[in-house]
Amino acid sequence: KEHIAEVEKFTTKAKEDIENFRIKYLGKKGLLKEFFAEFKNVPNEQKKEFGQIVNQLQKAAQEKVNALKEVLENNVEEKSVYGDLTRPAEPIEIGARHPISLVKNQITDIFSRIGFNVSEGPEIEDDWHNFTALNLPEYHPARDMQDTFFIQTNPDILLRTHTSSVQVRYMENNQPPIRTISPGRVYRNEVISARSHCFFHQIEGLYIDKDVSFADLKQTLQHFTKEMFGKSKIRLRPSYFPFTEPSAEIDVYWGLETETDHKITKGTGWLEIGGCGMVDPNVLTNCGIDPEEYSGFAFGVGIDRIAMLLHQIGDIRLLSENDVRFLAQFKSAL
Ligand code: PHE
């Protein structure tokens, strides 16, 4: 048994020492030969234990010789059971978040802090959820406002043109109070250029409760733009959407008054980021909510627009081309 301990402790880097060690234990006149010869003299009741120990010793000696030789030949450190703890780690290539995801996460964070949850829905929609429930009956001229990609007609199946369709689904399945935001990809049959694409990303918000007013809408948007852009002003320009009344476009005045050196593309500094309004009572009725009891507001902003503004991206196509030279620039962003 002491021999086994000795064998396990033994270490050297010299070739001759390994050879001497081998001869001492495993050689023709080595210790093991002796032990095996001794075997016949061992009393019967001890034979089993003796045999086991000698076998163990032989194995340990052979393994040690092999291991030492390997160290010598390959010039590597003797392996510990944990592997080589001094070996430097391989550098891990870390990717970057996409600017669309960055901005989407920022927006959902801002709204979740004021009690909004996140809802999602399908990108392939039926006519009801994208149009009819939103107060756009068939042949309504406002359907032309959104150049739709149809997958099938009669019954119509299409690529959603806005995430308002998710809000319809949400209202159909939940009673007020409702506070939800719906981010997602939307599609419109538009000519692709630096400023517009046939798909982009929206985040729409919906708030329905008793006594919700236009003042609540404006305050909420003001809070959002302040969190998003820092010191900022918003302007609501009267507009028209079939699903809201009254309706407005949301402009944000950003950059010139902030202490940054970001350039503003237009001289005035006002940039349109989306639309909003008070949910039309017809929409509430269509979705099973009583407009006598409840009122609410809705808004929708373009994620791509905001990402382009915040990160000074000059061409919307960069957002979907997957050029690593572009994407790698967002590595430090969280
Ligand atoms: N759905 C509108 C669009 O796609 C945006 C909007 C949402 C307007 C909610 C008003 C209220 O442009």
GROMACS .gro file of C-alpha atoms and ligand atoms in nm:
model
  346
    1LYS     CA    1   0.000   0.000   0.000
    2GLU     CA    2   0.286   0.242   0.077
    3HIS     CA    3   0.416   0.167  -0.270
    4ILE     CA    4   0.090   0.284  -0.424
    5ALA     CA    5   0.110   0.614  -0.235
    6GLU     CA    6   0.468   0.654  -0.345
    7VAL     CA    7   0.382   0.583  -0.707
    8GLU     CA    8   0.104   0.837  -0.705
    9LYS     CA    9   0.327   1.107  -0.558
   10PHE     CA   10   0.613   1.049  -0.798
   11THR     CA   11   0.679   1.315  -1.056
   12THR     CA   12   0.970   1.414  -1.279
   13LYS     CA   13   1.050   1.573  -1.608
   14ALA     CA   14   1.371   1.387  -1.673
   15LYS     CA   15   1.368   1.102  -1.920
   16GLU     CA   16   1.615   0.886  -1.724
   17ASP     CA   17   1.415   0.922  -1.404
   18ILE     CA   18   1.105   0.794  -1.577
   19GLU     CA   19   1.301   0.500  -1.711
   20ASN     CA   20   1.446   0.424  -1.367
   21PHE     CA   21   1.103   0.445  -1.217
   22ARG     CA   22   0.970   0.206  -1.480
   23ILE     CA   23   1.249  -0.045  -1.417
   24LYS     CA   24   1.201  -0.023  -1.040
   25TYR     CA   25   0.834  -0.120  -1.059
   26LEU     CA   26   0.761  -0.275  -1.395
   27GLY     CA   27   1.104  -0.409  -1.503
   28LYS     CA   28   1.195  -0.777  -1.544
   29LYS     CA   29   1.345  -0.775  -1.194
   30GLY     CA   30   1.110  -0.507  -1.066
   31LEU     CA   31   0.905  -0.491  -0.750
   32LEU     CA   32   0.591  -0.617  -0.917
   33LYS     CA   33   0.761  -0.929  -1.046
   34GLU     CA   34   0.874  -0.990  -0.688
   35PHE     CA   35   0.524  -0.941  -0.548
   36PHE     CA   36   0.374  -1.177  -0.801
   37ALA     CA   37   0.638  -1.438  -0.712
   38GLU     CA   38   0.555  -1.384  -0.346
   39PHE     CA   39   0.188  -1.462  -0.416
   40LYS     CA   40   0.217  -1.836  -0.371
   41ASN     CA   41   0.356  -1.786  -0.019
   42VAL     CA   42   0.066  -1.567   0.095
   43PRO     CA   43  -0.176  -1.748   0.326
   44ASN     CA   44  -0.498  -1.839   0.148
   45GLU     CA   45  -0.725  -1.601   0.344
   46GLN     CA   46  -0.504  -1.305   0.248
   47LYS     CA   47  -0.461  -1.395  -0.117
   48LYS     CA   48  -0.761  -1.197  -0.233
   49GLU     CA   49  -0.659  -0.869  -0.068
   50PHE     CA   50  -0.293  -0.913  -0.163
   51GLY     CA   51  -0.387  -0.979  -0.524
   52GLN     CA   52  -0.606  -0.669  -0.542
   53ILE     CA   53  -0.338  -0.442  -0.398
   54VAL     CA   54  -0.069  -0.573  -0.631
   55ASN     CA   55  -0.298  -0.526  -0.932
   56GLN     CA   56  -0.373  -0.172  -0.819
   57LEU     CA   57  -0.005  -0.099  -0.785
   58GLN     CA   58   0.067  -0.230  -1.132
   59LYS     CA   59  -0.206  -0.018  -1.281
   60ALA     CA   60  -0.093   0.295  -1.094
   61ALA     CA   61   0.270   0.245  -1.199
   62GLN     CA   62   0.176   0.191  -1.563
   63GLU     CA   63  -0.050   0.496  -1.571
   64LYS     CA   64   0.213   0.711  -1.408
   65VAL     CA   65   0.475   0.608  -1.664
   66ASN     CA   66   0.232   0.686  -1.948
   67ALA     CA   67   0.135   1.021  -1.802
   68LEU     CA   68   0.493   1.131  -1.742
   69LYS     CA   69   0.592   1.028  -2.092
   70GLU     CA   70   0.309   1.225  -2.239
   71VAL     CA   71   0.410   1.534  -2.045
   72LEU     CA   72   0.763   1.491  -2.169
   73GLU     CA   73   0.672   1.432  -2.533
   74ASN     CA   74   0.408   1.699  -2.574
   75ASN     CA   75   0.572   1.944  -2.341
   76VAL     CA   76   0.240   1.997  -2.159
   77GLU     CA   77   0.173   2.035  -1.793
   78GLU     CA   78   0.069   1.726  -1.604
   79LYS     CA   79  -0.310   1.716  -1.610
   80SER     CA   80  -0.489   1.785  -1.286
   81VAL     CA   81  -0.838   1.651  -1.233
   82TYR     CA   82  -0.971   2.003  -1.298
   83GLY     CA   83  -0.786   2.051  -1.626
   84ASP     CA   84  -0.531   2.328  -1.652
   85LEU     CA   85  -0.646   2.606  -1.427
   86THR     CA   86  -0.386   2.852  -1.551
   87ARG     CA   87  -0.493   2.839  -1.914
   88PRO     CA   88  -0.626   3.180  -2.030
   89ALA     CA   89  -0.995   3.182  -2.130
   90GLU     CA   90  -1.092   3.200  -2.496
   91PRO     CA   91  -1.230   3.545  -2.578
   92ILE     CA   92  -1.606   3.517  -2.637
   93GLU     CA   93  -1.741   3.720  -2.928
   94ILE     CA   94  -2.039   3.908  -2.788
   95GLY     CA   95  -2.310   4.026  -3.024
   96ALA     CA   96  -2.504   4.351  -3.014
   97ARG     CA   97  -2.871   4.419  -2.965
   98HIS     CA   98  -3.047   4.546  -3.275
   99PRO     CA   99  -3.135   4.917  -3.252
  100ILE     CA  100  -3.503   4.827  -3.307
  101SER     CA  101  -3.492   4.598  -3.003
  102LEU     CA  102  -3.306   4.860  -2.801
  103VAL     CA  103  -3.570   5.125  -2.867
  104LYS     CA  104  -3.858   4.881  -2.825
  105ASN     CA  105  -3.722   4.774  -2.485
  106GLN     CA  106  -3.673   5.135  -2.379
  107ILE     CA  107  -4.033   5.219  -2.470
  108THR     CA  108  -4.183   4.911  -2.302
  109ASP     CA  109  -3.977   4.988  -1.989
  110ILE     CA  110  -4.109   5.344  -1.974
  111PHE     CA  111  -4.470   5.230  -2.005
  112SER     CA  112  -4.441   4.933  -1.774
  113ARG     CA  113  -4.324   5.170  -1.500
  114ILE     CA  114  -4.660   5.348  -1.527
  115GLY     CA  115  -4.868   5.031  -1.519
  116PHE     CA  116  -4.895   4.921  -1.883
  117ASN     CA  117  -4.856   4.556  -1.977
  118VAL     CA  118  -4.729   4.427  -2.311
  119SER     CA  119  -4.962   4.248  -2.555
  120GLU     CA  120  -4.880   4.085  -2.884
  121GLY     CA  121  -5.079   3.942  -3.174
  122PRO     CA  122  -5.043   3.779  -3.516
  123GLU     CA  123  -4.880   3.954  -3.814
  124ILE     CA  124  -5.124   3.782  -4.051
  125GLU     CA  125  -5.464   3.927  -3.970
  126ASP     CA  126  -5.823   3.905  -4.081
  127ASP     CA  127  -6.024   4.200  -4.205
  128TRP     CA  128  -6.219   4.236  -3.880
  129HIS     CA  129  -5.921   4.296  -3.650
  130ASN     CA  130  -5.722   4.517  -3.888
  131PHE     CA  131  -6.011   4.723  -4.030
  132THR     CA  132  -6.378   4.657  -3.959
  133ALA     CA  133  -6.366   4.652  -3.578
  134LEU     CA  134  -6.162   4.972  -3.594
  135ASN     CA  135  -6.454   5.158  -3.750
  136LEU     CA  136  -6.336   5.106  -4.108
  137PRO     CA  137  -6.625   4.923  -4.271
  138GLU     CA  138  -6.587   4.784  -4.623
  139TYR     CA  139  -6.558   5.055  -4.891
  140HIS     CA  140  -6.459   5.312  -4.628
  141PRO     CA  141  -6.231   5.551  -4.817
  142ALA     CA  142  -5.984   5.563  -4.526
  143ARG     CA  143  -5.880   5.204  -4.603
  144ASP     CA  144  -5.677   5.354  -4.886
  145MET     CA  145  -5.470   5.545  -4.630
  146GLN     CA  146  -5.290   5.221  -4.555
  147ASP     CA  147  -5.159   5.039  -4.860
  148THR     CA  148  -5.236   4.685  -4.764
  149PHE     CA  149  -5.067   4.362  -4.868
  150PHE     CA  150  -5.350   4.113  -4.917
  151ILE     CA  151  -5.277   3.744  -4.884
  152GLN     CA  152  -5.627   3.639  -4.980
  153THR     CA  153  -5.947   3.823  -5.066
  154ASN     CA  154  -6.306   3.739  -4.976
  155PRO     CA  155  -6.274   3.666  -4.691
  156ASP     CA  156  -5.980   3.903  -4.666
  157ILE     CA  157  -5.660   3.788  -4.499
  158LEU     CA  158  -5.376   4.039  -4.491
  159LEU     CA  159  -5.048   4.146  -4.338
  160ARG     CA  160  -5.145   4.380  -4.056
  161THR     CA  161  -5.095   4.745  -4.142
  162HIS     CA  162  -5.078   4.855  -3.777
  163THR     CA  163  -5.073   4.696  -3.432
  164SER     CA  164  -5.415   4.848  -3.356
  165SER     CA  165  -5.531   4.498  -3.450
  166VAL     CA  166  -5.371   4.371  -3.129
  167GLN     CA  167  -5.569   4.625  -2.928
  168VAL     CA  168  -5.893   4.496  -3.080
  169ARG     CA  169  -5.797   4.144  -2.975
  170TYR     CA  170  -5.705   4.268  -2.628
  171MET     CA  171  -6.037   4.451  -2.579
  172GLU     CA  172  -6.230   4.147  -2.699
  173ASN     CA  173  -6.067   3.939  -2.427
  174ASN     CA  174  -6.031   4.183  -2.136
  175GLN     CA  175  -6.262   4.424  -1.961
  176PRO     CA  176  -6.145   4.770  -1.837
  177PRO     CA  177  -5.942   4.898  -1.671
  178ILE     CA  178  -5.707   4.831  -1.964
  179ARG     CA  179  -5.353   4.962  -1.990
  180THR     CA  180  -5.157   4.784  -2.259
  181ILE     CA  181  -4.892   4.850  -2.520
  182SER     CA  182  -4.853   4.642  -2.834
  183PRO     CA  183  -4.517   4.641  -3.010
  184GLY     CA  184  -4.466   4.461  -3.339
  185ARG     CA  185  -4.387   4.455  -3.707
  186VAL     CA  186  -4.635   4.599  -3.956
  187TYR     CA  187  -4.651   4.598  -4.336
  188ARG     CA  188  -4.748   4.853  -4.598
  189ASN     CA  189  -4.718   4.841  -4.973
  190GLU     CA  190  -4.498   5.146  -5.009
  191VAL     CA  191  -4.205   5.227  -5.234
  192ILE     CA  192  -3.882   5.147  -5.050
  193SER     CA  193  -3.654   5.446  -5.000
  194ALA     CA  194  -3.420   5.590  -4.738
  195ARG     CA  195  -3.724   5.725  -4.549
  196SER     CA  196  -3.982   5.444  -4.583
  197HIS     CA  197  -3.994   5.068  -4.609
  198CYS     CA  198  -4.263   4.810  -4.686
  199PHE     CA  199  -4.233   4.683  -4.329
  200PHE     CA  200  -4.150   4.866  -4.010
  201HIS     CA  201  -4.223   4.854  -3.636
  202GLN     CA  202  -4.487   5.020  -3.426
  203ILE     CA  203  -4.575   5.039  -3.065
  204GLU     CA  204  -4.935   5.124  -2.991
  205GLY     CA  205  -5.078   5.208  -2.651
  206LEU     CA  206  -5.433   5.173  -2.520
  207TYR     CA  207  -5.579   5.304  -2.196
  208ILE     CA  208  -5.945   5.242  -2.111
  209ASP     CA  209  -6.113   5.318  -1.782
  210LYS     CA  210  -6.384   5.537  -1.635
  211ASP     CA  211  -6.344   5.911  -1.709
  212VAL     CA  212  -6.029   5.895  -1.921
  213SER     CA  213  -5.982   6.233  -2.090
  214PHE     CA  214  -5.773   6.394  -2.361
  215ALA     CA  215  -5.568   6.561  -2.085
  216ASP     CA  216  -5.463   6.213  -1.966
  217LEU     CA  217  -5.351   6.131  -2.319
  218LYS     CA  218  -5.141   6.443  -2.346
  219GLN     CA  219  -4.980   6.397  -2.004
  220THR     CA  220  -4.897   6.036  -2.081
  221LEU     CA  221  -4.734   6.127  -2.412
  222GLN     CA  222  -4.545   6.412  -2.248
  223HIS     CA  223  -4.416   6.176  -1.981
  224PHE     CA  224  -4.312   5.928  -2.248
  225THR     CA  225  -4.121   6.176  -2.465
  226LYS     CA  226  -3.949   6.326  -2.163
  227GLU     CA  227  -3.828   5.982  -2.049
  228MET     CA  228  -3.731   5.890  -2.403
  229PHE     CA  229  -3.562   6.206  -2.530
  230GLY     CA  230  -3.478   6.399  -2.216
  231LYS     CA  231  -3.583   6.763  -2.219
  232SER     CA  232  -3.849   6.769  -2.488
  233LYS     CA  233  -4.170   6.930  -2.603
  234ILE     CA  234  -4.457   6.768  -2.787
  235ARG     CA  235  -4.711   6.915  -3.023
  236LEU     CA  236  -5.046   6.751  -3.106
  237ARG     CA  237  -5.166   6.847  -3.454
  238PRO     CA  238  -5.535   6.785  -3.532
  239SER     CA  239  -5.570   6.491  -3.768
  240TYR     CA  240  -5.802   6.212  -3.868
  241PHE     CA  241  -5.810   5.839  -3.788
  242PRO     CA  242  -6.131   5.636  -3.825
  243PHE     CA  243  -6.078   5.469  -3.486
  244THR     CA  244  -6.024   5.782  -3.276
  245GLU     CA  245  -6.218   6.104  -3.227
  246PRO     CA  246  -6.072   6.357  -3.180
  247SER     CA  247  -5.745   6.251  -3.342
  248ALA     CA  248  -5.399   6.408  -3.359
  249GLU     CA  249  -5.051   6.358  -3.498
  250ILE     CA  250  -4.775   6.354  -3.239
  251ASP     CA  251  -4.474   6.575  -3.314
  252VAL     CA  252  -4.173   6.590  -3.088
  253TYR     CA  253  -3.935   6.884  -3.074
  254TRP     CA  254  -3.607   6.722  -3.000
  255GLY     CA  255  -3.240   6.801  -3.017
  256LEU     CA  256  -3.209   7.177  -3.050
  257GLU     CA  257  -3.294   7.235  -2.686
  258THR     CA  258  -3.110   6.933  -2.550
  259GLU     CA  259  -2.747   6.968  -2.458
  260THR     CA  260  -2.629   6.722  -2.720
  261ASP     CA  261  -2.465   6.781  -3.053
  262HIS     CA  262  -2.703   6.556  -3.245
  263LYS     CA  263  -2.805   6.707  -3.573
  264ILE     CA  264  -3.166   6.770  -3.657
  265THR     CA  265  -3.259   6.684  -4.012
  266LYS     CA  266  -3.531   6.944  -4.052
  267GLY     CA  267  -3.461   7.305  -3.969
  268THR     CA  268  -3.752   7.339  -3.729
  269GLY     CA  269  -3.665   7.042  -3.507
  270TRP     CA  270  -4.022   6.907  -3.504
  271LEU     CA  271  -4.046   6.543  -3.598
  272GLU     CA  272  -4.365   6.343  -3.642
  273ILE     CA  273  -4.343   6.019  -3.444
  274GLY     CA  274  -4.701   5.888  -3.460
  275GLY     CA  275  -5.074   5.934  -3.414
  276CYS     CA  276  -5.317   5.936  -3.123
  277GLY     CA  277  -5.670   6.015  -3.012
  278MET     CA  278  -5.970   5.924  -2.798
  279VAL     CA  279  -6.099   5.578  -2.886
  280ASP     CA  280  -6.413   5.610  -3.100
  281PRO     CA  281  -6.724   5.481  -2.913
  282ASN     CA  282  -6.801   5.257  -3.214
  283VAL     CA  283  -6.470   5.077  -3.162
  284LEU     CA  284  -6.550   5.015  -2.795
  285THR     CA  285  -6.892   4.877  -2.889
  286ASN     CA  286  -6.740   4.653  -3.158
  287CYS     CA  287  -6.506   4.507  -2.898
  288GLY     CA  288  -6.771   4.447  -2.631
  289ILE     CA  289  -6.699   4.748  -2.407
  290ASP     CA  290  -6.980   4.982  -2.305
  291PRO     CA  291  -6.897   5.338  -2.425
  292GLU     CA  292  -7.155   5.482  -2.182
  293GLU     CA  293  -6.945   5.356  -1.894
  294TYR     CA  294  -6.591   5.371  -2.026
  295SER     CA  295  -6.372   5.594  -2.238
  296GLY     CA  296  -6.010   5.571  -2.340
  297PHE     CA  297  -5.722   5.691  -2.549
  298ALA     CA  298  -5.492   5.521  -2.798
  299PHE     CA  299  -5.167   5.617  -2.964
  300GLY     CA  300  -4.918   5.461  -3.201
  301VAL     CA  301  -4.554   5.552  -3.262
  302GLY     CA  302  -4.299   5.430  -3.512
  303ILE     CA  303  -4.009   5.245  -3.352
  304ASP     CA  304  -3.788   5.273  -3.662
  305ARG     CA  305  -3.841   5.651  -3.670
  306ILE     CA  306  -3.742   5.690  -3.309
  307ALA     CA  307  -3.440   5.461  -3.349
  308MET     CA  308  -3.325   5.665  -3.650
  309LEU     CA  309  -3.364   5.988  -3.456
  310LEU     CA  310  -3.190   5.867  -3.139
  311HIS     CA  311  -2.902   5.694  -3.314
  312GLN     CA  312  -2.876   5.933  -3.609
  313ILE     CA  313  -2.937   5.662  -3.869
  314GLY     CA  314  -2.983   5.822  -4.208
  315ASP     CA  315  -3.138   5.535  -4.403
  316ILE     CA  316  -3.420   5.307  -4.282
  317ARG     CA  317  -3.294   5.022  -4.501
  318LEU     CA  318  -2.989   4.982  -4.276
  319LEU     CA  319  -3.227   4.846  -4.012
  320SER     CA  320  -3.309   4.536  -4.212
  321GLU     CA  321  -2.995   4.470  -4.415
  322ASN     CA  322  -2.810   4.285  -4.137
  323ASP     CA  323  -2.475   4.443  -4.224
  324VAL     CA  324  -2.250   4.354  -3.930
  325ARG     CA  325  -2.050   4.674  -3.973
  326PHE     CA  326  -2.370   4.862  -3.893
  327LEU     CA  327  -2.496   4.627  -3.621
  328ALA     CA  328  -2.163   4.603  -3.437
  329GLN     CA  329  -2.184   4.974  -3.360
  330PHE     CA  330  -2.455   4.900  -3.103
  331LYS     CA  331  -2.238   4.670  -2.895
  332SER     CA  332  -2.203   4.910  -2.606
  333ALA     CA  333  -2.572   5.002  -2.600
  334LEU     CA  334  -2.791   4.825  -2.345
  335PHE     N1  335  -5.285   5.296  -3.612
  335PHE     C1  336  -5.238   5.425  -3.653
  335PHE     C2  337  -5.138   5.408  -3.765
  335PHE     O1  338  -5.101   5.303  -3.799
  335PHE     C3  339  -5.174   5.500  -3.542
  335PHE     C4  340  -5.271   5.534  -3.436
  335PHE     C5  341  -5.286   5.452  -3.327
  335PHE     C6  342  -5.348   5.648  -3.441
  335PHE     C7  343  -5.376   5.481  -3.228
  335PHE     C8  344  -5.437   5.680  -3.343
  335PHE     C9  345  -5.450   5.597  -3.238
  335PHE     O2  346  -5.093   5.499  -3.822
   0.00000   0.00000   0.00000
